[in-house]
mmCIF file of C-alpha atoms in Angstrom:
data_model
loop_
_atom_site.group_PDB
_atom_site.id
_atom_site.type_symbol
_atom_site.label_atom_id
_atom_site.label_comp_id
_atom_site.label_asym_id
_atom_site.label_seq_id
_atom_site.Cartn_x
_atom_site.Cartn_y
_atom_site.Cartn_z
ATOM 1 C CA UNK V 25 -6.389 -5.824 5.458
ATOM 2 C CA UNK V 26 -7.615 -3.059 3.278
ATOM 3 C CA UNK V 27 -5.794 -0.190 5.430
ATOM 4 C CA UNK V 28 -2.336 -2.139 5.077
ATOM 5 C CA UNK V 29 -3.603 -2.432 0.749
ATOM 6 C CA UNK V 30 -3.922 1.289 0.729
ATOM 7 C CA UNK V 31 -0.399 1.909 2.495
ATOM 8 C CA UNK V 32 0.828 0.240 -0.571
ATOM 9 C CA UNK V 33 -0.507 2.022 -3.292
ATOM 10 C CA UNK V 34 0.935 5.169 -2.518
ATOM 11 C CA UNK V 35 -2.357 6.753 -3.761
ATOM 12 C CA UNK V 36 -1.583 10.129 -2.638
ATOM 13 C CA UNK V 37 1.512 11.515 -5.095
ATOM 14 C CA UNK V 38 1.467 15.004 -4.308
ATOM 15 C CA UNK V 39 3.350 17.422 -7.091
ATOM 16 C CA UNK V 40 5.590 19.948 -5.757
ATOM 17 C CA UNK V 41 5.575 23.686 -6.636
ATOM 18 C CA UNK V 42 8.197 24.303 -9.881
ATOM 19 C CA UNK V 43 8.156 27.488 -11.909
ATOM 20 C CA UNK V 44 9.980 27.938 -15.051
ATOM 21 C CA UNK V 45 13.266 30.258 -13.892
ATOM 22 C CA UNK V 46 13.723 32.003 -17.272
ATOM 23 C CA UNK V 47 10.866 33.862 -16.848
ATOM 24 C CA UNK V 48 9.237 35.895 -13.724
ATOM 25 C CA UNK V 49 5.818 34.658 -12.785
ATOM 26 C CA UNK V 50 2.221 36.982 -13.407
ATOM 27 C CA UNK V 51 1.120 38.145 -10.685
ATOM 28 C CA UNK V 52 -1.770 35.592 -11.419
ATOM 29 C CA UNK V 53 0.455 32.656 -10.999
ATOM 30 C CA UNK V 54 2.369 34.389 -8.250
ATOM 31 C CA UNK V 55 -1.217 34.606 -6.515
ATOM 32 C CA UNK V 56 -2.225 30.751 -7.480
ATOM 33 C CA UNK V 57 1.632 29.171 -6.371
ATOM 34 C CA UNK V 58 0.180 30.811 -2.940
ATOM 35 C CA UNK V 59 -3.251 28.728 -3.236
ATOM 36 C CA UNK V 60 -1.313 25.776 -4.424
ATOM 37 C CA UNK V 61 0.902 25.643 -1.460
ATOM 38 C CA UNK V 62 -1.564 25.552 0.890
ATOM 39 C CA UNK V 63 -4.063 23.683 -1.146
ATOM 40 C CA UNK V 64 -1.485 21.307 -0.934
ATOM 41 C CA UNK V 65 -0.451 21.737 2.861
ATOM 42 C CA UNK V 66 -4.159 21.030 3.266
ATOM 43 C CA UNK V 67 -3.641 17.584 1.560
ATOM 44 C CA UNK V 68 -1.035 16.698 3.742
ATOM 45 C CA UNK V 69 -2.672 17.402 6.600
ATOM 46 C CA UNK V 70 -5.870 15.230 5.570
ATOM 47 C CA UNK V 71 -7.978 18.672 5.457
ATOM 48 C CA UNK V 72 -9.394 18.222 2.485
ATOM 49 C CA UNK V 73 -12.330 20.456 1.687
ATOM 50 C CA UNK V 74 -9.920 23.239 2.603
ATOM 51 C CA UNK V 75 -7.594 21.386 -0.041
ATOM 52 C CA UNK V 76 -10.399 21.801 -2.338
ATOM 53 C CA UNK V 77 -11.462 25.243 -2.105
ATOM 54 C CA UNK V 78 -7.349 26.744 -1.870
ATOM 55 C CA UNK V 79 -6.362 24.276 -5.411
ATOM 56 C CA UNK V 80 -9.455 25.127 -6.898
ATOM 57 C CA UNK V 81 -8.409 28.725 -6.420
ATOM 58 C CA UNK V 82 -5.299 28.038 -7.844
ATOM 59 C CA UNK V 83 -6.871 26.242 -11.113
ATOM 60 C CA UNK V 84 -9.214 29.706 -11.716
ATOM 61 C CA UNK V 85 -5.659 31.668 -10.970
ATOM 62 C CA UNK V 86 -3.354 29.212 -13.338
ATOM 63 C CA UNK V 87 -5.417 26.626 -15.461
ATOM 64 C CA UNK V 88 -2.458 25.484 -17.636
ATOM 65 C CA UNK V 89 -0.731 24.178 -14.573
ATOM 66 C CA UNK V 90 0.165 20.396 -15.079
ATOM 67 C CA UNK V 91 0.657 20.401 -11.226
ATOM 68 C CA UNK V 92 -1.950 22.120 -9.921
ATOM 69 C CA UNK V 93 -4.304 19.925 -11.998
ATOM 70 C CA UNK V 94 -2.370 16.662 -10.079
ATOM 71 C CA UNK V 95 -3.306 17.905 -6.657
ATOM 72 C CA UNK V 96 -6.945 19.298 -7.608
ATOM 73 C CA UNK V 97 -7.569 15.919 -8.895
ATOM 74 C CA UNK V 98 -6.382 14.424 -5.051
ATOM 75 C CA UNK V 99 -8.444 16.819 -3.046
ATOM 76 C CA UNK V 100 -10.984 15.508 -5.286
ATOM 77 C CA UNK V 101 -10.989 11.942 -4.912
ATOM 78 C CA UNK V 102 -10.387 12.187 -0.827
ATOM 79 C CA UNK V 103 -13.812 14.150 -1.331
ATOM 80 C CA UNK V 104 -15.430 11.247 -2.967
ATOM 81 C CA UNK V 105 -16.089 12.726 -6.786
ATOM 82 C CA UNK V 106 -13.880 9.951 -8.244
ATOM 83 C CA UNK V 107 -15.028 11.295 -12.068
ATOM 84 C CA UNK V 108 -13.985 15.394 -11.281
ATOM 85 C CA UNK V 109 -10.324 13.591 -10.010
ATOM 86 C CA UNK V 110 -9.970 11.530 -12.853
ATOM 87 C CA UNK V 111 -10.832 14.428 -15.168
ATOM 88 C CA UNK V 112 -8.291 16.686 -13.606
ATOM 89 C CA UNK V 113 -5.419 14.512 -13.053
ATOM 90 C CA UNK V 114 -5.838 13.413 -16.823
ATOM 91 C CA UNK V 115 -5.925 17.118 -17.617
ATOM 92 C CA UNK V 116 -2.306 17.457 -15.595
ATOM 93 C CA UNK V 117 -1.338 14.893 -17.949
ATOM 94 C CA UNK V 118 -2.250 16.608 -21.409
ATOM 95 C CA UNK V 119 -0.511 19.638 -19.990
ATOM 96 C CA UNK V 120 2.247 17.233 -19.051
ATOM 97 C CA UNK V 121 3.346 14.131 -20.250
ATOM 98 C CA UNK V 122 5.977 13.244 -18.360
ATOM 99 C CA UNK V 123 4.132 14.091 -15.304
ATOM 100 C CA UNK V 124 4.695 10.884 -13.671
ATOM 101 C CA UNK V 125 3.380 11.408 -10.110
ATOM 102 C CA UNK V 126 0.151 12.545 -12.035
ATOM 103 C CA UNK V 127 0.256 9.027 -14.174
ATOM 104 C CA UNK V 128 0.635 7.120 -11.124
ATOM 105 C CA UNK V 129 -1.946 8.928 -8.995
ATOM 106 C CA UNK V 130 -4.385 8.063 -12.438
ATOM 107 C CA UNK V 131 -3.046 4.388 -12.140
ATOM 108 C CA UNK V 132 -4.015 4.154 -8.404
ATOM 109 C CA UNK V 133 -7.402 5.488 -8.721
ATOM 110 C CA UNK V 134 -8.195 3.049 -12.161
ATOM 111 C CA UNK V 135 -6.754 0.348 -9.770
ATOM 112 C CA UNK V 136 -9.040 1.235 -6.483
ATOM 113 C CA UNK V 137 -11.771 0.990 -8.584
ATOM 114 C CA UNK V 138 -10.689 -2.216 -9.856
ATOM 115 C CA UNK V 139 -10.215 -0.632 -13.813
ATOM 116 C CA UNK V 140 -7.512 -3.503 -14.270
ATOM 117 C CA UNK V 141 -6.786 -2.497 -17.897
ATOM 118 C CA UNK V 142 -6.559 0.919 -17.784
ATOM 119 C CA UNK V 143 -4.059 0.783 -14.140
ATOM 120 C CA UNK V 144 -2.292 -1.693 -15.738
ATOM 121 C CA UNK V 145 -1.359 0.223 -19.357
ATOM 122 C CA UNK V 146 -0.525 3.784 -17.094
ATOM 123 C CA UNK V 147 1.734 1.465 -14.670
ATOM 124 C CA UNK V 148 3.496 -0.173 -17.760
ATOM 125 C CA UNK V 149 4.066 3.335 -19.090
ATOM 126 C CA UNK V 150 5.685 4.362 -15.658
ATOM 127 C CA UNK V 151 8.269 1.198 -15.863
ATOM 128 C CA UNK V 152 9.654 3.884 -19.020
ATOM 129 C CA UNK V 153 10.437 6.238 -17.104
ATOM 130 C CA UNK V 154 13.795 5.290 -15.969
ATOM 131 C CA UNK V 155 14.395 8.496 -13.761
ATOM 132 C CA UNK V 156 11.221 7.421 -11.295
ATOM 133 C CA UNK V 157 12.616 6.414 -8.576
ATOM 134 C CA UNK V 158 9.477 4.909 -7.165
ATOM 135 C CA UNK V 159 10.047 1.765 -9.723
ATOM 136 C CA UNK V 160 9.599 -0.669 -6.606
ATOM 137 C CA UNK V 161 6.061 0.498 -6.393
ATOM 138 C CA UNK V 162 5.607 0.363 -10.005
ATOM 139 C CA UNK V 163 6.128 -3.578 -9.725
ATOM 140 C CA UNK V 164 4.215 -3.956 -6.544
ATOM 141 C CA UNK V 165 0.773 -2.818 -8.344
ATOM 142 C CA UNK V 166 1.205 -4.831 -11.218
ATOM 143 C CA UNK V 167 1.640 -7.315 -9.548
ATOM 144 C CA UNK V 168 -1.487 -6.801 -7.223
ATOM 145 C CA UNK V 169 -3.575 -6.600 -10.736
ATOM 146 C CA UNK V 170 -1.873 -9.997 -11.114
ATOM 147 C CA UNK V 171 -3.081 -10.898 -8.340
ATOM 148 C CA UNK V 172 -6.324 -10.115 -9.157
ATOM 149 C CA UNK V 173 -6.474 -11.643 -12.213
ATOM 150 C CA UNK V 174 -5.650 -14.913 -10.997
ATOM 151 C CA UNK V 175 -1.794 -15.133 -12.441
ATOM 152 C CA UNK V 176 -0.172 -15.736 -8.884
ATOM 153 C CA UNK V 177 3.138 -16.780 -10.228
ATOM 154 C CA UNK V 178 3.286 -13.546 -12.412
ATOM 155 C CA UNK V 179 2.134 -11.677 -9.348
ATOM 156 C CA UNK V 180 4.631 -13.291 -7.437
ATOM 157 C CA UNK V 181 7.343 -12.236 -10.215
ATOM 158 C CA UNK V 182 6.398 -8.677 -9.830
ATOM 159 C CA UNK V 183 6.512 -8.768 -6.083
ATOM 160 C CA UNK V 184 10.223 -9.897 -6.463
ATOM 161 C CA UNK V 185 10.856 -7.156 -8.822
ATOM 162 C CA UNK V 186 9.627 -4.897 -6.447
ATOM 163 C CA UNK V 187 11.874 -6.385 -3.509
ATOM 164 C CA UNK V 188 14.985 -6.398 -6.026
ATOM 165 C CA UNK V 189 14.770 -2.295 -6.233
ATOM 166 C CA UNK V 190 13.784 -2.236 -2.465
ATOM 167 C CA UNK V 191 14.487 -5.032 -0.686
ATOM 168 C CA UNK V 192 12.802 -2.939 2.836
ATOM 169 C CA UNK V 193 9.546 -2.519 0.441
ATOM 170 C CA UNK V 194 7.374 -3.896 3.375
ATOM 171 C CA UNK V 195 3.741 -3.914 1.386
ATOM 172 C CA UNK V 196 6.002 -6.923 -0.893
ATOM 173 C CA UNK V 197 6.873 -8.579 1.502
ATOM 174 C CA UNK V 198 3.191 -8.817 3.053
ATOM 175 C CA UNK V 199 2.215 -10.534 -0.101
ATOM 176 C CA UNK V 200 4.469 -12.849 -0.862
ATOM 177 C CA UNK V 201 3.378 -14.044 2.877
ATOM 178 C CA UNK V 202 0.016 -13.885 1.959
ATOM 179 C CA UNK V 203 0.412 -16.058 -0.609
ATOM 180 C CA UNK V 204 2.910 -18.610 1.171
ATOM 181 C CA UNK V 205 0.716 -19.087 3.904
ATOM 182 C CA UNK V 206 -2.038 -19.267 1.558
ATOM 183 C CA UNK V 207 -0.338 -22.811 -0.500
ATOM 184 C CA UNK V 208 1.117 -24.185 2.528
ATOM 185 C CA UNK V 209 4.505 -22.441 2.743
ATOM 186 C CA UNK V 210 4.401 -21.646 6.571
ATOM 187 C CA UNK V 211 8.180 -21.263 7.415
ATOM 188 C CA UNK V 212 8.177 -18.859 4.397
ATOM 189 C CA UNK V 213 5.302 -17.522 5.233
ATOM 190 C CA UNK V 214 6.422 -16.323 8.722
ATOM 191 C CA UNK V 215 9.776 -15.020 7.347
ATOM 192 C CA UNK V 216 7.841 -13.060 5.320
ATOM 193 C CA UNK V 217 5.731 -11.917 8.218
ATOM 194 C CA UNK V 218 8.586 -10.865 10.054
ATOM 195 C CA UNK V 219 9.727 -8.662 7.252
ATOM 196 C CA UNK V 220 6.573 -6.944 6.681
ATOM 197 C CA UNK V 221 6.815 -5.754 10.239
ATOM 198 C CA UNK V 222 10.164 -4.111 9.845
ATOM 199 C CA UNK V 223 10.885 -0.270 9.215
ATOM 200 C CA UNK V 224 8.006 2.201 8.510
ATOM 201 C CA UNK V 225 5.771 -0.634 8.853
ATOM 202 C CA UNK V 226 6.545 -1.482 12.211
ATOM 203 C CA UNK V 227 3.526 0.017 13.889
ATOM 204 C CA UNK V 228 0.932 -1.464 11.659
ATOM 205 C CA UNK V 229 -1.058 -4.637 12.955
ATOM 206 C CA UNK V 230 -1.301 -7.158 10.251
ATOM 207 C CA UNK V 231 1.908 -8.400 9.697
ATOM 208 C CA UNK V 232 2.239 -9.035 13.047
ATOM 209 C CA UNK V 233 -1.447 -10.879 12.794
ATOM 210 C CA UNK V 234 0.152 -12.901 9.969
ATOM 211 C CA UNK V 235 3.018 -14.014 12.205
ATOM 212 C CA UNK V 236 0.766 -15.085 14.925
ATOM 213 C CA UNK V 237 -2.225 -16.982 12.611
ATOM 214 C CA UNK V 238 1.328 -18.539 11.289
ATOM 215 C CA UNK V 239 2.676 -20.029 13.897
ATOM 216 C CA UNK V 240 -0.544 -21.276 15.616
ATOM 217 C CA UNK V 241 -0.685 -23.348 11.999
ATOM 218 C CA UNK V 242 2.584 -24.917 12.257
ATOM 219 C CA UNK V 243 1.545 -25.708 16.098
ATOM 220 C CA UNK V 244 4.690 -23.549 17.645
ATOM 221 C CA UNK V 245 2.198 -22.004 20.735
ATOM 222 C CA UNK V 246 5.104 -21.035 22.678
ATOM 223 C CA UNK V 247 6.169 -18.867 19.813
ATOM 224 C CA UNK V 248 2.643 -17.512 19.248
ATOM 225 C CA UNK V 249 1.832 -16.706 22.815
ATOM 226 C CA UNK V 250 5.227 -14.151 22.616
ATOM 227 C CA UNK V 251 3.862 -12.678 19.849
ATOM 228 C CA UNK V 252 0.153 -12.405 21.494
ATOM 229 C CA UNK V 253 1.337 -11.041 24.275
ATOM 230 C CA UNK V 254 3.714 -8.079 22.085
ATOM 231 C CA UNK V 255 0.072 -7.652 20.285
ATOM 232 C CA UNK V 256 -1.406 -6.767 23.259
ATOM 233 C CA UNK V 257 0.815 -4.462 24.460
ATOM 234 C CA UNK V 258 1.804 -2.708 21.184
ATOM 235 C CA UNK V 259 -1.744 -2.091 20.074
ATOM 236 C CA UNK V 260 -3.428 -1.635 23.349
ATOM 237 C CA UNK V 261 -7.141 -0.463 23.423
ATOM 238 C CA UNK V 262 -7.627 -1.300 20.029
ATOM 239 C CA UNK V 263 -9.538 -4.777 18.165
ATOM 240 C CA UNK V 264 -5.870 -6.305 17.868
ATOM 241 C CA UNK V 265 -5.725 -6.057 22.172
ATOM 242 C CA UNK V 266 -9.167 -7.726 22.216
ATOM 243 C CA UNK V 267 -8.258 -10.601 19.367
ATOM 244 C CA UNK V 268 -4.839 -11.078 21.794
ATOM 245 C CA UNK V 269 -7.012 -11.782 24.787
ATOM 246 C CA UNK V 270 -9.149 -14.140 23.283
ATOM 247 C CA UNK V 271 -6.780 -15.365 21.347
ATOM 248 C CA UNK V 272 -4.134 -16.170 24.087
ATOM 249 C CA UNK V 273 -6.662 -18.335 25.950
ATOM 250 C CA UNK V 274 -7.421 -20.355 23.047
ATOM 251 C CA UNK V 275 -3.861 -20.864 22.063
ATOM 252 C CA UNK V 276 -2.872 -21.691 26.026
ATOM 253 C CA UNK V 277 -5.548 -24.762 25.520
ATOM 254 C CA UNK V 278 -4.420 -26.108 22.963
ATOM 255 C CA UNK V 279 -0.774 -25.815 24.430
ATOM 256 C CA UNK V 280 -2.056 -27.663 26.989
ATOM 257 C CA UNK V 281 -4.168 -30.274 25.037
ATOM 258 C CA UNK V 282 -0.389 -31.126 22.713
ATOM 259 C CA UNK V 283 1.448 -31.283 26.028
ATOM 260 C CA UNK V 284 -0.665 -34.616 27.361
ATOM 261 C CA UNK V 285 -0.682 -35.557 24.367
ATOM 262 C CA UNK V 286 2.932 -35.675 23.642
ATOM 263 C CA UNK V 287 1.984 -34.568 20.004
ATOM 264 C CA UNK V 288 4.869 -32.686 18.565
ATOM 265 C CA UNK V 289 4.808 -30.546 15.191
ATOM 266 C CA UNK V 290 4.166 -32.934 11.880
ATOM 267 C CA UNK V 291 6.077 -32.182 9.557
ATOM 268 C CA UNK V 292 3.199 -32.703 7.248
ATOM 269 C CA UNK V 293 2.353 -29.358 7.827
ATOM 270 C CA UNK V 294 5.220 -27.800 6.511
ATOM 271 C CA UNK V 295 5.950 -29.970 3.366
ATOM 272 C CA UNK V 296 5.967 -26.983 0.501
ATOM 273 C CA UNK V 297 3.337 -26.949 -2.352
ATOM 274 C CA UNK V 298 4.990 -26.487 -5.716
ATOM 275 C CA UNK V 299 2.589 -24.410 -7.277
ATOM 276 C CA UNK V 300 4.709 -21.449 -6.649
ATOM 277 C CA UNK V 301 8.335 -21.259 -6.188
ATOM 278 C CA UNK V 302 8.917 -18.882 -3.509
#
């Protein structure tokens, strides 16, 4: 599930070129807004040593620039030197305080590496900014360091939160079916499910997964082998076509083994566990 985790985070924040208009550049910083914007076209397009090389270009060029600092600090963390990203992107923030996408891009990294206290105080200091309009996101990583401390119904709080400033937020809604399906809440669970797969999420596997594991626990196979057989086609050639296959044929037998049977769905299954109120 880590790919769908990522999604969420948001961990790339990219700062976009500004220059002060009461004054006319150097021809220094004329030369380094040229190495930013590529440096930063380089980002985008997942090139990242070029990245590297054009933003480092534009640090030697401009070195009190509070945005050029942000994105040197990206191109270094996609190249793997986690302390020369953290360095820079906390340098973009002594040049700029109310940098915010450099705060959060600091917050992501302390929370990838699973620095709970430190992503946790820069998040907090986000929620102040009431002109971010990324708030929902704000609420969705707290809550996954709730999560990760082991305060589910604070987590679960958050998630809300999250959903109340962006009720399409689709990483949310993936958790709050994670954890429903998790203590025994399967019809919210699959709800859930279902809106995790909507919008810009659409095309990404697990929520679909979750919909599927879902209803083969509350024993609807019908149900499950629609959803199989979307899987299959949807995400063809991949592991997900391979787990429908299998899948299908284990989910046909024991179609087939509730049909002599005569078993029907207990409702056992579905009674809710008040641990959380979802």
């Amino acid at each position: 599930m880590k790919t769908f985790f990522l999604l969420a985070l948001g961990m790339i924040i990219l700062s976009s070129c500004s220059s002060n208009p009461k004054r006319e550049l150097s021809p220094a910083e004329k030369k380094a807004k040229l190495y930013y914007n590529q440096g930063t076209r380089d980002l985008v397009t997942k090139d990242y040593t070029a990245a590297l090389k054009n933003l480092m270009e534009a640090a030697s060029l401009d070195p009190e620039n509070s945005q050029i600092h942000n994105n040197l600090g990206m191109a270094y963390w996609f190249k793997k030197s986690s302390s020369r990203a953290i360095w820079h992107i906390k340098r973009s923030l002594e040049l700029d305080p109310k940098n915010t996408d450099a705060r959060l891009n600091l917050a992501s990294i302390y929370l990838e590496k699973k620095s709970y206290p430190e992503a946790q105080s820069l998040y907090e200091k986000i929620l102040e900014d009431l002109t971010y309009e990324g708030q929902h996101r704000t609420h969705y990583n707290l809550g996954i360091i709730d999560l990760a401390k082991g305060q589910n119904t604070q987590a679960l709080g958050k998630f809300k939160l999250a959903l109340d400033i962006n009720p399409n937020y689709c990483p949310a809604h993936f958790k709050i079916a994670q954890m429903a399906y998790k203590s025994g809440h399967y019809e919210k669970a699959y709800q859930s499910y279902k809106d995790a797969s909507l919008g810009v999420c659409y095309n990404n596997p697990e929520p679909l997964l979750g919909q599927i594991n879902t209803l083969i626990k509350m024993r609807k196979y019908s149900e499950a082998l629609v959803k199989l057989a979307d899987m299959q086609e949807r995400f063809a050639m991949t592991k997900y076509e391979t787990f429908a296959r299998r899948t299908i044929l284990k989910v046909k037998t024991l179609q087939s083994k509730q049909e002599r049977s005569g078993q029907v769905y207990s409702k056992r299954m579905n009674t809710p566990v008040k641990s959380l109120d979802f």
